């Protein structure tokens, strides 16, 4: 079978970038054609201006209308063995219509923001598409985030409705979810309605007048809903992500350009053949990878996907391989941290299984080390399936730098080149493109359809964060190099953002959480290298004078602080290590020298220490770290 992408696609896009994107936009169903492809007033872009479409119709109705209603959209595999459900496009259509009607009944109008706090179940997809269908932008919050994290997102976004579950399953046991929502809502006076999907069946507290069961409100609705088309630039969703400040930023995505970008990249990068492929993106729906490559991209393309609630864990090392064999998965898309975990468990776990259905392997979220790339290609891909290392961000909406299967050369560890119609470059400190063989900062020099349309409610931060470092270009926050052939290699963040297991976590946000503890005076957080998770969070903390030495130096106190961070932000932000120290290394002007802390955390020789105010501090911290290591071994 011929690949979706032919080499000419690069030339075609280079010849006329906008015409290429128009062609991609025509893969969708529009209720009204656009007048202008792009209006670009740096730093704000409008794509397909004057065009109207409905994202939910594009993801669902048009496939049903084309006679593909019986095609499976999702093979859902829940946490436990017993939980399995196939959802066809016709099922999805009925459920999305019902949910849309229910939201309208609850008083939701186009332009109202809705928070979705749900695990990996089909209703989460239904909820998102129902919001999109009626023009209510959703903000999906990862179900592992704390009440405080959920509350700050609801408030920042101005949500008036929350959709959630009673509880969720994780590795066979249930955990409450609704109580976290109740806690968050104690200080969200504008939330009028909470719609609750019954997942675990455990008892939950109920606020009369505010809380409604999904099955009571949704199931009785009509399975028909006439969808209205919205402007191409109508907000589709807001996704919060960590930056260099303490407060996560709400990244705004709109409808027409975004859907064009995610569906086109999904088609070419994964060489998707909707009739025969079984596609599995193993991310959580709550992250941008899930939005773009579980929900909007694959559904717009009419794909059949796996929707899997679990994550790989040591008690069930061959679960993934069983699933791939059973469903004859053809395309797998996951993060390097998962690949390294599976690699640690060994190829013998997958040897008993027939993985020959796999034909494309994707990687995303962090730089993939050549060793993991080669293991993935050799053992999972049977040395046959190409690996596509895809670079992009919450802000870019969709894939930006990637090889294309069948036509690109592959180099283990390289993301290779810009997707057709995308312009990435590597520049030096002055913003000048570096020659081949050199490194620098990754920038995007032309607007692209899936680009963010700003930070929710903060124009200045949008300009400052992305558009002020280099004139006329988008600054991604990543380091990169061009090799001798001009191919791109991603080198990780150049700012105070860590990447832990492919999750973006801000050092500042964790420092903020730590100093919120009554016993903490100062905190400095760094990302240390970690063989499995890429980076790991290490915090250095000084305590307030009222805290006795015995307390501060005890292992229990460090543990309390780790748990404190997990409670404030969520378990994914829990530091691997908290080191209590009498002082933090500072410059004479009082700036904490994080660079030295990174060296210490990685056990490296210290770099330049000439600006350090008190050189004994670093020795002290090193001793502390050594003591802790000994205690743990002892
Ligand atoms: C940051 C964006 C894109 C969805 C998942 C993460 C890093 C992402 C790669 C890659 C090297 C990568 C970058 C980027 N990153 N993909 N293939 N190679 N680094 O989305 O949470 O917005 O994080 O993830 O550092 O800036 P995100």
PDB file of C-alpha atoms in Angstrom, residues 2 21 131 176 193 198 200 218 259 284 291 300 303 312 319 348 424 438-439 504 557-558 576 585 609 613 621:
ATOM      1  CA  UNK A   2       1.318   3.437  -0.806  1.00  0.00           C
ATOM      2  CA  UNK A  21      -3.032  24.234   4.537  1.00  0.00           C
ATOM      3  CA  UNK A 131     -19.194  20.833  24.663  1.00  0.00           C
ATOM      4  CA  UNK A 176     -12.883   8.949  45.186  1.00  0.00           C
ATOM      5  CA  UNK A 193     -24.025  22.689  38.028  1.00  0.00           C
ATOM      6  CA  UNK A 198     -21.432   6.969  37.880  1.00  0.00           C
ATOM      7  CA  UNK A 200     -17.483   3.235  40.856  1.00  0.00           C
ATOM      8  CA  UNK A 218     -28.369  12.573  29.784  1.00  0.00           C
ATOM      9  CA  UNK A 259      -8.878  20.645  13.596  1.00  0.00           C
ATOM     10  CA  UNK A 284      -4.179  10.525  29.041  1.00  0.00           C
ATOM     11  CA  UNK A 291      -6.908  16.038  23.003  1.00  0.00           C
ATOM     12  CA  UNK A 300     -11.840  13.712  12.467  1.00  0.00           C
ATOM     13  CA  UNK A 303     -10.042   6.123  12.922  1.00  0.00           C
ATOM     14  CA  UNK A 312       1.934   0.080  32.675  1.00  0.00           C
ATOM     15  CA  UNK A 319      -0.550  -6.140  29.692  1.00  0.00           C
ATOM     16  CA  UNK A 348      11.308 -11.334  27.330  1.00  0.00           C
ATOM     17  CA  UNK A 424      11.082  25.517  12.471  1.00  0.00           C
ATOM     18  CA  UNK A 438      25.518  23.727  15.524  1.00  0.00           C
ATOM     19  CA  UNK A 439      23.073  24.104  18.377  1.00  0.00           C
ATOM     20  CA  UNK A 504       5.688  19.406  32.025  1.00  0.00           C
ATOM     21  CA  UNK A 557       9.824  15.857  57.828  1.00  0.00           C
ATOM     22  CA  UNK A 558      11.187  15.487  54.308  1.00  0.00           C
ATOM     23  CA  UNK A 576      11.746  12.401  44.357  1.00  0.00           C
ATOM     24  CA  UNK A 585      23.701  28.607  47.552  1.00  0.00           C
ATOM     25  CA  UNK A 609      31.486  28.886  41.744  1.00  0.00           C
ATOM     26  CA  UNK A 613      28.510  34.132  48.308  1.00  0.00           C
ATOM     27  CA  UNK A 621      24.293  20.314  50.989  1.00  0.00           C
TER      28      UNK A 621
END
